[in-house]
């Protein structure tokens, strides 16, 4: 049993003051604004919204700032904020088919209607640090350039390596490149090409020209998955609508077995790292899921809400979402023919790794339904759904650092008694037992 | 059909008001001149809308997560206006509810429709500008035949 402690108020309030001070950091450095966080650390904000299960970019940016960039702490803050708000109701299901995609790729078909759009992606970058993004790029070219300005009396330093060319000149090819790069800093394109290599699809005359007056893209985007489904090689969606009402884990206790709606809601707010590890384990063989990405898309969708006082479903705004549909090989069974089966991932904001992992884990959790052998943790519903929430997980793990003096004393005295008995038993000669 | 029949449906008006930019909406409303007084039925109030989505994009619905929203209701000359907008947006929500109430008054209807059309134009321009950038990242992949194993 946990026994609480009292006291410590003064130290606690001083600790919080110190926290505020360290959060602010060096006061000579300008304070971060929420706009800066929203626009320049947008993927942090998106992760906090997805796992905080609340679409509110301003509040998520505030949470990131308040948590000093600790995203799991920020997610906790956002969950706490949502708990204080009244719920107006449920939206109409958002139509991702009507999304205006900002990114849309398929690993199964190279030609999908509407085309593949790379959008703002880290894919195909060389993962080299971009010195042009540094606040103060001292520039490699200054190395070995002679007398430092803060030491005016110094004589020309002599390098240990006598073969080095005279100071003040580039000493290697690398520095030479860096110098020319620094010189072309004005020319952003030059830097980009140097750091990332030529873009996979350079902007050229063949790029489709769009007049500014062009109407917004409308109508249903035919997804890559639709093709497979029409051919009968992907299970049809109607074949697995098992629930009449969607489960709401914020209103009903989570119990297994859980239908797909409750599972998807739970996975949509589960920890990205947890889902990533599970998806990885499944791909490596602790499970059976190693799918193809039929389609991954990112973009805004409009949210419609049926307000009873208006009597119409009206658009109340737009949210950005990432959607991932996977196709996974299925050898057949349970009356179903060999075909590809589906996994689905959807998250608030731009969260590709999360959406992809979610789709893999969603499919892994369909193992029982599809009559597959349960071989890995990713296929174990109870394991996945009860351990994926990082607010619960971090609360339960972290609580053990709070005072447990009474519990500890109780265990200590119990162990002392046991030890005493153990020692006595050992001292007693065998024949007297 | 009577000549007073609204050109734009209420649904379309409300969409334009919700998706339009707050500063633009307020600027356009400001150009209407003196407006009749209004009475709050529900002051702008923050709350949550549980956003639903569909499994596999078009299968059974599930609850994706909540979104912060603001709502407001008021009356102008007996016409009741409502607004729901995403985000913590009390001013925008008030302006949208006022526009919704005024749109029910034949004297103001054409002006509100003009505002909605202007907001839609802004939106189309913004989206087209974005689309132009996005389209430049459209990619063509080619499959390569591997080594000597071909045929």
Coordinates of C-alpha atoms in Angstrom, one line a residue:
Chain A
X1 CA 0.0 0.0 0.0
X2 CA 1.3 3.5 -0.8
X3 CA 1.4 5.8 2.1
X4 CA 1.6 9.5 1.3
X5 CA 4.1 12.0 2.7
X6 CA 3.5 15.5 4.0
X7 CA 5.6 18.7 3.9
X8 CA 8.2 19.9 1.5
X9 CA 6.0 22.7 0.2
X10 CA 8.7 25.3 0.4
X11 CA 11.3 23.3 -1.4
X12 CA 8.7 22.2 -4.0
X13 CA 7.7 25.7 -4.8
X14 CA 11.4 26.7 -5.1
X15 CA 12.0 23.8 -7.4
X16 CA 9.2 24.9 -9.6
X17 CA 10.6 28.4 -9.7
X18 CA 14.0 27.0 -10.7
X19 CA 12.2 24.9 -13.4
X20 CA 10.7 28.1 -14.8
X21 CA 14.1 29.7 -14.8
X22 CA 15.9 26.8 -16.5
X23 CA 13.0 26.6 -19.0
X24 CA 13.6 30.2 -20.0
X25 CA 17.4 29.5 -20.3
X26 CA 19.8 32.3 -20.9
X27 CA 17.8 35.6 -20.6
X28 CA 20.0 37.2 -23.2
X29 CA 18.7 34.8 -25.8
X30 CA 15.2 35.8 -27.2
X31 CA 12.3 33.8 -25.8
X32 CA 10.7 31.2 -28.1
X33 CA 7.3 32.3 -29.4
X34 CA 4.4 29.8 -29.9
X35 CA 4.4 30.9 -33.6
X36 CA 8.0 29.8 -33.9
X37 CA 7.3 26.5 -32.3
X38 CA 4.2 25.9 -34.5
X39 CA 5.9 26.8 -37.7
X40 CA 9.5 25.7 -37.1
X41 CA 9.1 22.7 -34.9
X42 CA 5.8 21.6 -36.5
X43 CA 6.5 17.8 -36.3
X44 CA 7.0 18.1 -32.5
X45 CA 3.6 19.9 -32.3
X46 CA 2.1 17.3 -34.5
X47 CA 3.3 14.4 -32.4
X48 CA 1.9 16.1 -29.3
X49 CA -1.5 16.6 -30.9
X50 CA -1.6 13.0 -32.1
X51 CA -0.7 11.4 -28.9
X52 CA -2.3 14.0 -26.7
X53 CA -5.4 13.0 -28.8
X54 CA -6.4 16.7 -29.2
X55 CA -6.1 18.7 -32.4
X56 CA -5.2 22.2 -31.1
X57 CA -1.9 23.5 -32.6
X58 CA -1.7 26.5 -30.3
X59 CA -2.2 24.5 -27.1
X60 CA 0.2 21.8 -28.4
X61 CA 2.9 24.4 -29.1
X62 CA 2.4 25.8 -25.6
X63 CA 2.7 22.4 -24.1
X64 CA 6.0 21.8 -26.0
X65 CA 7.3 25.1 -24.7
X66 CA 6.2 24.5 -21.1
X67 CA 7.6 21.0 -21.1
X68 CA 11.0 22.3 -22.3
X69 CA 10.7 20.1 -25.4
X70 CA 9.9 16.9 -23.5
X71 CA 7.2 15.6 -25.9
X72 CA 5.9 12.9 -23.5
X73 CA 5.4 15.5 -20.8
X74 CA 3.8 17.9 -23.4
X75 CA 1.4 15.1 -24.4
X76 CA 0.5 14.7 -20.7
X77 CA -0.2 18.5 -20.5
X78 CA -2.5 18.3 -23.5
X79 CA -4.4 15.3 -22.2
X80 CA -4.9 17.2 -18.9
X81 CA -6.2 20.3 -20.8
X82 CA -8.7 18.3 -22.8
X83 CA -10.1 16.8 -19.6
X84 CA -11.3 20.2 -18.5
X85 CA -13.3 20.9 -21.6
X86 CA -16.9 20.1 -22.5
X87 CA -17.5 17.9 -25.5
X88 CA -19.9 19.4 -28.1
X89 CA -20.4 16.1 -29.8
X90 CA -19.0 13.9 -32.6
X91 CA -18.1 15.0 -36.1
X92 CA -19.1 13.3 -39.3
X93 CA -16.4 10.9 -40.4
X94 CA -13.7 12.8 -42.2
X95 CA -13.3 11.8 -45.8
X96 CA -9.7 11.2 -46.5
X97 CA -10.7 10.5 -50.1
X98 CA -11.4 14.2 -50.4
X99 CA -8.1 15.2 -49.0
X100 CA -6.0 17.7 -50.9
X101 CA -2.8 15.7 -50.6
X102 CA 0.5 17.5 -49.9
X103 CA 2.3 14.2 -50.1
X104 CA 1.1 11.0 -51.6
X105 CA 3.3 8.0 -52.3
X106 CA 2.6 4.4 -53.1
X107 CA 5.2 1.6 -52.9
X108 CA 2.9 -0.8 -54.8
X109 CA 2.1 1.1 -58.0
X110 CA 4.2 3.7 -59.6
X111 CA 1.4 5.1 -61.6
X112 CA -1.6 6.0 -59.4
X113 CA -4.3 8.4 -60.7
X114 CA -3.4 11.9 -59.6
X115 CA 0.3 10.9 -59.5
X116 CA 2.8 10.5 -56.7
X117 CA 3.7 13.6 -54.8
X118 CA 6.8 13.6 -52.7
X119 CA 5.8 16.8 -50.8
X120 CA 7.9 18.0 -47.9
X121 CA 9.8 14.8 -47.1
X122 CA 12.9 13.7 -45.3
X123 CA 13.0 10.7 -47.7
X124 CA 16.0 10.8 -50.1
X125 CA 17.9 13.4 -48.1
X126 CA 21.4 12.3 -47.3
X127 CA 21.1 13.0 -43.6
X128 CA 24.0 15.3 -43.5
X129 CA 23.9 18.2 -41.1
X130 CA 23.1 21.4 -42.9
X131 CA 25.5 24.0 -41.7
X132 CA 23.5 26.7 -43.4
X133 CA 20.9 26.2 -40.7
X134 CA 23.3 27.1 -37.9
X135 CA 22.8 30.4 -36.1
X136 CA 26.4 31.2 -36.2
X137 CA 28.3 29.3 -38.8
X138 CA 31.9 30.0 -38.0
X139 CA 32.7 28.4 -41.3
X140 CA 35.3 25.8 -41.8
X141 CA 37.2 28.2 -43.8
X142 CA 38.4 30.1 -40.8
X143 CA 40.3 27.1 -39.4
X144 CA 44.0 27.7 -39.6
X145 CA 43.5 31.1 -41.0
X146 CA 46.1 32.6 -38.7
X147 CA 45.9 34.9 -35.7
X148 CA 42.6 34.8 -33.7
X149 CA 41.1 38.2 -33.3
X150 CA 41.0 37.9 -29.5
X151 CA 44.8 37.5 -29.3
X152 CA 46.2 40.3 -31.3
X153 CA 49.8 40.0 -30.2
X154 CA 50.3 36.4 -31.3
X155 CA 52.8 35.6 -33.9
X156 CA 51.7 33.4 -36.8
X157 CA 51.1 30.0 -35.3
X158 CA 53.2 27.2 -36.6
X159 CA 51.4 24.0 -37.4
X160 CA 52.7 20.8 -36.0
X161 CA 52.5 19.4 -39.5
X162 CA 55.1 21.1 -41.5
X163 CA 53.7 19.8 -44.7
X164 CA 50.6 21.9 -44.3
X165 CA 50.3 24.7 -46.8
X166 CA 50.7 28.2 -45.4
X167 CA 48.0 29.4 -43.0
X168 CA 45.2 31.4 -44.4
X169 CA 44.7 29.1 -47.4
X170 CA 42.3 26.1 -47.6
X171 CA 44.2 23.1 -46.4
X172 CA 42.2 20.3 -48.0
X173 CA 39.6 19.6 -50.6
X174 CA 36.9 19.5 -47.9
X175 CA 37.7 23.0 -46.7
X176 CA 37.9 24.2 -50.2
X177 CA 34.4 22.9 -50.8
X178 CA 33.2 24.5 -47.6
X179 CA 34.7 27.8 -48.6
X180 CA 32.9 27.8 -51.9
X181 CA 29.8 26.7 -50.1
X182 CA 30.0 29.6 -47.7
X183 CA 30.6 32.0 -50.6
X184 CA 27.4 30.8 -52.2
X185 CA 25.4 31.1 -49.0
X186 CA 23.3 33.8 -50.7
X187 CA 22.5 31.2 -53.3
X188 CA 20.3 28.8 -51.3
X189 CA 20.0 26.4 -54.2
X190 CA 23.8 25.8 -54.2
X191 CA 23.8 24.9 -50.6
X192 CA 20.8 22.6 -51.0
X193 CA 22.4 20.8 -53.8
X194 CA 25.7 20.4 -51.9
X195 CA 24.0 19.0 -48.8
X196 CA 21.3 16.9 -50.3
X197 CA 22.5 16.2 -53.7
X198 CA 20.3 17.0 -56.7
X199 CA 16.6 16.7 -55.9
X200 CA 15.0 13.5 -57.3
X201 CA 12.7 15.6 -59.4
X202 CA 14.4 18.9 -60.3
X203 CA 12.2 21.8 -61.0
X204 CA 12.2 22.1 -64.7
X205 CA 10.1 23.3 -67.6
X206 CA 8.1 20.1 -67.5
X207 CA 6.7 20.8 -64.1
X208 CA 3.0 21.3 -64.6
X209 CA 2.1 25.0 -64.4
X210 CA -0.9 25.8 -62.3
X211 CA -2.6 29.1 -62.7
X212 CA -3.2 30.9 -59.4
X213 CA -6.9 30.9 -60.2
X214 CA -7.2 27.2 -60.5
X215 CA -10.0 25.8 -58.4
X216 CA -9.1 23.6 -55.5
X217 CA -8.7 19.9 -56.2
X218 CA -12.1 18.3 -55.5
X219 CA -13.8 15.0 -55.7
X220 CA -12.6 11.6 -54.7
X221 CA -9.0 10.6 -55.0
X222 CA -8.8 7.1 -56.2
X223 CA -6.5 5.4 -53.8
X224 CA -3.9 2.8 -54.8
X225 CA -5.8 0.4 -52.5
X226 CA -9.0 0.8 -54.6
X227 CA -7.2 -0.8 -57.6
X228 CA -6.3 -3.9 -55.8
X229 CA -9.8 -4.1 -54.3
X230 CA -11.5 -3.9 -57.7
X231 CA -9.4 -6.8 -58.9
X232 CA -10.4 -8.8 -55.8
X233 CA -6.8 -9.2 -54.7
X234 CA -7.3 -7.0 -51.7
X235 CA -10.0 -7.8 -49.2
X236 CA -13.0 -5.6 -49.6
X237 CA -13.8 -3.2 -46.8
X238 CA -17.4 -4.4 -46.5
X239 CA -16.2 -7.8 -45.6
X240 CA -15.1 -6.7 -42.2
X241 CA -17.6 -4.2 -40.9
X242 CA -18.2 -5.9 -37.6
X243 CA -19.5 -3.1 -35.4
X244 CA -22.6 -1.0 -35.5
X245 CA -21.4 1.7 -33.0
X246 CA -17.9 2.9 -32.8
X247 CA -16.3 2.3 -29.4
X248 CA -15.0 5.4 -27.5
X249 CA -12.1 4.7 -25.2
X250 CA -12.5 8.1 -23.6
X251 CA -16.0 7.1 -22.4
X252 CA -15.9 3.3 -22.0
X253 CA -13.4 1.2 -20.2
X254 CA -10.9 -0.5 -22.5
X255 CA -11.4 -4.3 -22.4
X256 CA -10.2 -7.0 -24.6
X257 CA -11.2 -8.3 -27.0
X258 CA -11.8 -4.9 -28.4
X259 CA -13.4 -4.2 -31.8
X260 CA -11.5 -2.5 -34.6
X261 CA -12.9 1.0 -33.9
X262 CA -11.7 1.0 -30.3
X263 CA -8.3 -0.5 -31.4
X264 CA -7.8 2.2 -34.0
X265 CA -8.7 5.0 -31.6
X266 CA -6.3 3.5 -29.1
X267 CA -3.5 3.1 -31.6
X268 CA -4.0 6.6 -33.0
X269 CA -3.0 8.0 -29.6
X270 CA -0.5 5.4 -28.7
X271 CA 3.2 6.2 -28.2
X272 CA 5.0 6.4 -31.5
X273 CA 8.1 4.7 -30.2
X274 CA 6.1 1.8 -28.8
X275 CA 4.3 1.3 -32.1
X276 CA 7.5 1.6 -34.1
X277 CA 9.2 -1.1 -32.0
X278 CA 6.2 -3.4 -32.3
X279 CA 6.0 -2.8 -36.1
X280 CA 9.7 -3.5 -36.4
X281 CA 9.5 -6.6 -34.3
X282 CA 6.6 -7.9 -36.5
X283 CA 8.6 -7.2 -39.7
X284 CA 11.7 -9.0 -38.3
X285 CA 9.7 -12.2 -37.5
X286 CA 8.0 -11.8 -34.1
X287 CA 4.7 -11.9 -35.9
X288 CA 3.6 -12.2 -39.5
X289 CA 3.3 -8.7 -40.8
X290 CA 5.7 -7.3 -43.4
X291 CA 3.4 -5.4 -45.6
X292 CA 3.6 -3.1 -48.7
X293 CA 2.6 0.5 -48.4
X294 CA -0.3 0.7 -50.8
X295 CA -0.6 4.4 -50.1
X296 CA 0.7 7.0 -47.7
X297 CA -0.8 10.5 -47.8
X298 CA -0.6 13.7 -45.9
X299 CA -2.9 16.7 -46.2
X300 CA -5.8 18.7 -44.8
X301 CA -9.3 17.3 -44.6
X302 CA -12.4 19.3 -43.7
X303 CA -14.3 18.5 -40.5
X304 CA -18.1 18.5 -40.7
X305 CA -20.1 18.7 -37.5
X306 CA -23.8 18.1 -37.2
X307 CA -25.0 20.7 -34.7
X308 CA -28.5 20.0 -33.4
X309 CA -29.4 23.7 -33.2
X310 CA -28.5 24.2 -36.8
X311 CA -29.9 20.9 -38.1
X312 CA -27.2 20.6 -40.8
X313 CA -23.8 19.0 -40.9
X314 CA -21.6 22.1 -41.4
X315 CA -17.9 22.5 -42.1
X316 CA -16.3 23.8 -39.0
X317 CA -12.6 23.9 -40.1
X318 CA -9.8 21.8 -41.4
X319 CA -7.3 19.4 -39.8
X320 CA -4.1 18.0 -41.2
X321 CA -3.9 14.2 -41.1
X322 CA -1.5 11.5 -42.2
X323 CA -3.0 8.3 -43.5
X324 CA -1.4 5.0 -44.3
X325 CA -2.9 2.0 -46.0
X326 CA -1.0 -1.2 -46.2
X327 CA -1.5 -4.5 -48.1
X328 CA -0.3 -7.6 -46.4
X329 CA 0.1 -11.0 -47.9
X330 CA -2.5 -13.6 -46.7
X331 CA -2.3 -17.2 -47.7
X332 CA -6.0 -17.7 -47.2
X333 CA -7.9 -19.3 -44.4
X334 CA -11.2 -19.1 -42.5
X335 CA -13.1 -19.3 -45.8
X336 CA -11.1 -16.4 -47.3
X337 CA -9.1 -16.9 -50.5
X338 CA -5.4 -16.0 -50.8
X339 CA -5.2 -12.2 -51.1
X340 CA -3.8 -9.1 -49.6
X341 CA -5.3 -8.0 -46.3
X342 CA -5.5 -4.5 -45.0
X343 CA -3.9 -2.5 -42.2
X344 CA -4.9 1.1 -41.5
X345 CA -3.1 4.0 -39.9
X346 CA -4.4 7.5 -39.4
X347 CA -3.0 10.3 -37.1
X348 CA -3.5 14.0 -36.5
X349 CA -0.8 16.1 -38.2
X350 CA 2.3 14.9 -40.1
X351 CA 3.3 11.7 -38.4
X352 CA 4.4 9.3 -41.1
X353 CA 6.4 6.9 -39.0
X354 CA 3.5 6.7 -36.6
X355 CA 0.9 6.2 -39.3
X356 CA 2.9 3.4 -40.9
X357 CA 3.7 1.7 -37.6
X358 CA 0.0 2.0 -36.7
X359 CA -1.1 0.3 -39.9
X360 CA 1.4 -2.6 -39.4
X361 CA 0.2 -3.1 -35.8
X362 CA -3.5 -2.8 -36.8
X363 CA -2.9 -5.6 -39.2
X364 CA -0.9 -7.7 -36.7
X365 CA -3.8 -7.4 -34.3
X366 CA -6.1 -8.9 -36.9
X367 CA -4.3 -12.2 -36.7
X368 CA -6.9 -13.9 -34.5
X369 CA -9.7 -12.7 -36.8
X370 CA -7.8 -14.1 -39.8
X371 CA -7.0 -17.4 -38.1
X372 CA -3.2 -16.8 -38.1
X373 CA -0.8 -18.1 -35.4
X374 CA 0.0 -15.7 -32.6
X375 CA 3.8 -15.6 -32.6
X376 CA 4.8 -12.2 -31.4
X377 CA 3.9 -9.4 -29.0
X378 CA 2.6 -7.2 -31.9
X379 CA -0.2 -9.7 -32.4
X380 CA -1.2 -9.8 -28.7
X381 CA -4.1 -7.4 -28.3
X382 CA -3.9 -7.1 -24.5
X383 CA -0.2 -6.5 -24.5
X384 CA -0.4 -3.8 -27.2
X385 CA -3.5 -2.0 -26.1
X386 CA -2.7 -1.9 -22.4
X387 CA 0.9 -0.7 -22.8
X388 CA 0.8 1.8 -25.7
X389 CA -0.5 4.9 -23.9
X390 CA 2.5 6.9 -22.9
X391 CA 0.6 9.0 -20.4
X392 CA -0.4 5.9 -18.5
X393 CA 3.0 4.2 -19.0
X394 CA 5.0 7.2 -18.0
X395 CA 2.8 7.9 -14.9
X396 CA 3.1 4.3 -13.7
X397 CA 6.8 4.0 -14.3
X398 CA 7.7 7.5 -13.0
X399 CA 5.6 7.2 -9.8
X400 CA 8.3 5.0 -8.2
X401 CA 10.6 8.0 -8.0
X402 CA 8.2 9.7 -5.6
X403 CA 8.6 9.1 -1.8
X404 CA 7.9 5.5 -0.9
X405 CA 9.4 5.7 2.6
X406 CA 6.7 3.7 4.5
X407 CA 6.5 1.0 1.9
X408 CA 10.2 0.7 1.7
X409 CA 10.5 0.5 5.5
X410 CA 7.9 -2.3 5.6
X411 CA 9.7 -4.3 2.9
X412 CA 13.0 -3.6 4.6
X413 CA 11.9 -5.0 7.9
X414 CA 10.3 -8.0 6.3
X415 CA 13.5 -8.7 4.4
X416 CA 15.5 -8.3 7.7
X417 CA 13.3 -11.0 9.3
X418 CA 13.7 -13.3 6.4
X419 CA 17.5 -12.7 6.4
X420 CA 17.7 -13.5 10.1
X421 CA 15.9 -16.7 9.6
X422 CA 18.1 -17.6 6.6
X423 CA 21.3 -16.9 8.6
X424 CA 20.0 -19.0 11.6
X425 CA 19.1 -21.9 9.3
X426 CA 22.6 -21.8 7.8
X427 CA 24.3 -21.8 11.2
X428 CA 22.3 -24.7 12.4
X429 CA 24.3 -27.9 11.7
X430 CA 22.8 -30.4 9.3
X431 CA 22.2 -33.2 11.8
X432 CA 20.1 -30.9 14.1
X433 CA 17.6 -30.1 11.4
Chain B
X1 CA -39.0 29.6 -57.0
X2 CA -39.4 33.0 -55.4
X3 CA -36.9 35.7 -56.2
X4 CA -35.8 36.0 -52.5
X5 CA -34.5 32.4 -52.6
X6 CA -30.9 32.5 -51.3
X7 CA -28.3 32.0 -54.0
X8 CA -25.9 30.2 -51.6
X9 CA -27.1 27.6 -49.2
X10 CA -26.6 28.1 -45.5
X11 CA -24.2 25.1 -45.5
X12 CA -22.0 26.8 -48.0
X13 CA -22.1 30.1 -46.2
X14 CA -21.1 28.5 -42.9
X15 CA -18.3 26.6 -44.6
X16 CA -16.9 29.8 -46.1
X17 CA -17.2 31.6 -42.7
X18 CA -15.5 28.7 -40.9
X19 CA -12.6 28.2 -43.3
X20 CA -12.0 31.9 -44.0
X21 CA -9.3 33.9 -42.2
X22 CA -10.4 35.7 -39.1
X23 CA -8.8 39.1 -40.1
X24 CA -10.4 39.0 -43.5
X25 CA -13.8 38.1 -42.1
X26 CA -13.7 41.0 -39.7
X27 CA -12.5 43.4 -42.3
X28 CA -15.4 42.4 -44.6
X29 CA -17.9 42.6 -41.8
X30 CA -16.6 46.0 -40.9
X31 CA -17.4 47.2 -44.4
X32 CA -21.1 46.6 -43.9
X33 CA -21.5 49.8 -41.9
X34 CA -23.8 50.1 -38.9
X35 CA -25.3 46.8 -38.0
X36 CA -28.3 46.2 -35.8
X37 CA -27.7 45.2 -32.2
X38 CA -27.4 41.6 -31.3
X39 CA -28.2 39.5 -28.2
X40 CA -26.1 36.6 -27.0
X41 CA -27.9 33.3 -26.7
X42 CA -24.6 31.6 -25.9
X43 CA -21.5 33.5 -25.6
X44 CA -18.4 32.1 -27.4
X45 CA -17.6 28.9 -25.6
X46 CA -14.6 26.6 -25.9
X47 CA -15.2 22.9 -26.2
X48 CA -14.3 19.6 -28.0
X49 CA -15.5 17.9 -31.0
X50 CA -14.6 14.2 -31.3
X51 CA -13.4 13.8 -34.8
X52 CA -14.5 10.6 -36.5
X53 CA -12.7 8.9 -39.4
X54 CA -13.3 5.6 -41.3
X55 CA -11.2 2.5 -41.0
X56 CA -9.5 1.8 -44.3
X57 CA -10.6 5.2 -45.4
X58 CA -14.2 4.0 -46.2
X59 CA -15.0 1.3 -43.8
X60 CA -16.8 1.6 -40.4
X61 CA -16.2 4.8 -38.4
X62 CA -13.9 5.1 -35.5
X63 CA -13.0 8.0 -33.1
X64 CA -9.7 9.5 -34.2
X65 CA -9.3 12.0 -31.4
X66 CA -10.8 15.3 -30.3
X67 CA -10.4 18.8 -31.8
X68 CA -10.6 22.1 -29.9
X69 CA -13.6 24.1 -31.1
X70 CA -15.5 27.3 -30.3
X71 CA -19.3 27.8 -30.6
X72 CA -21.5 30.8 -30.3
X73 CA -25.2 31.6 -30.7
X74 CA -26.9 35.0 -30.9
X75 CA -29.9 36.7 -32.3
X76 CA -30.2 39.8 -34.5
X77 CA -33.7 41.3 -35.0
X78 CA -35.1 37.9 -34.0
X79 CA -33.0 36.0 -36.5
X80 CA -30.9 33.3 -34.6
X81 CA -27.4 32.8 -35.9
X82 CA -25.0 30.0 -34.9
X83 CA -21.4 29.2 -35.5
X84 CA -19.0 26.4 -34.8
X85 CA -15.3 26.8 -35.7
X86 CA -12.2 24.7 -35.0
X87 CA -9.7 26.2 -32.6
X88 CA -9.9 28.6 -29.7
X89 CA -11.4 31.4 -31.8
X90 CA -14.0 33.5 -29.9
X91 CA -13.8 36.6 -32.2
X92 CA -14.0 34.6 -35.4
X93 CA -16.8 32.5 -34.0
X94 CA -18.8 35.7 -33.0
X95 CA -18.3 37.2 -36.4
X96 CA -19.4 34.0 -38.1
X97 CA -22.6 33.7 -35.9
X98 CA -23.4 37.4 -36.7
X99 CA -23.0 36.7 -40.4
X100 CA -25.2 33.6 -40.1
X101 CA -27.9 35.7 -38.3
X102 CA -27.7 38.6 -40.8
X103 CA -27.9 36.2 -43.7
X104 CA -31.5 35.4 -42.6
X105 CA -32.4 39.1 -43.1
X106 CA -33.3 39.8 -46.8
X107 CA -31.7 43.3 -46.4
X108 CA -28.3 41.8 -45.5
X109 CA -28.5 38.5 -47.4
X110 CA -26.7 39.7 -50.6
X111 CA -23.9 41.4 -48.6
X112 CA -23.3 38.3 -46.5
X113 CA -23.2 36.2 -49.7
X114 CA -20.6 38.6 -51.1
X115 CA -18.5 38.1 -48.0
X116 CA -18.8 34.3 -48.3
X117 CA -17.8 34.5 -51.9
X118 CA -14.8 36.7 -51.1
X119 CA -13.7 34.3 -48.4
X120 CA -14.0 31.4 -50.9
X121 CA -11.9 33.3 -53.4
X122 CA -9.2 33.9 -50.8
X123 CA -9.3 30.2 -50.0
X124 CA -9.1 29.1 -53.6
X125 CA -6.1 31.5 -54.1
X126 CA -4.3 30.2 -51.1
X127 CA -4.9 26.6 -52.0
X128 CA -3.9 27.1 -55.6
X129 CA -0.6 28.8 -54.5
X130 CA 0.1 25.8 -52.2
X131 CA -0.8 23.3 -54.9
X132 CA 1.6 24.9 -57.3
X133 CA 4.5 24.3 -55.0
X134 CA 3.3 20.8 -54.2
X135 CA 2.9 19.9 -57.8
X136 CA 6.6 20.5 -58.4
X137 CA 7.3 17.5 -56.2
X138 CA 5.3 15.2 -58.4
X139 CA 7.5 12.3 -59.1
X140 CA 7.8 9.7 -61.9
X141 CA 9.5 6.5 -60.8
X142 CA 10.8 4.0 -63.3
X143 CA 11.5 0.3 -62.7
X144 CA 14.9 -0.9 -63.8
X145 CA 15.6 -4.3 -65.2
X146 CA 18.2 -5.9 -63.1
X147 CA 21.6 -6.8 -64.5
X148 CA 22.1 -9.7 -67.0
X149 CA 19.2 -11.6 -65.6
X150 CA 16.9 -9.8 -68.0
X151 CA 14.8 -12.2 -70.1

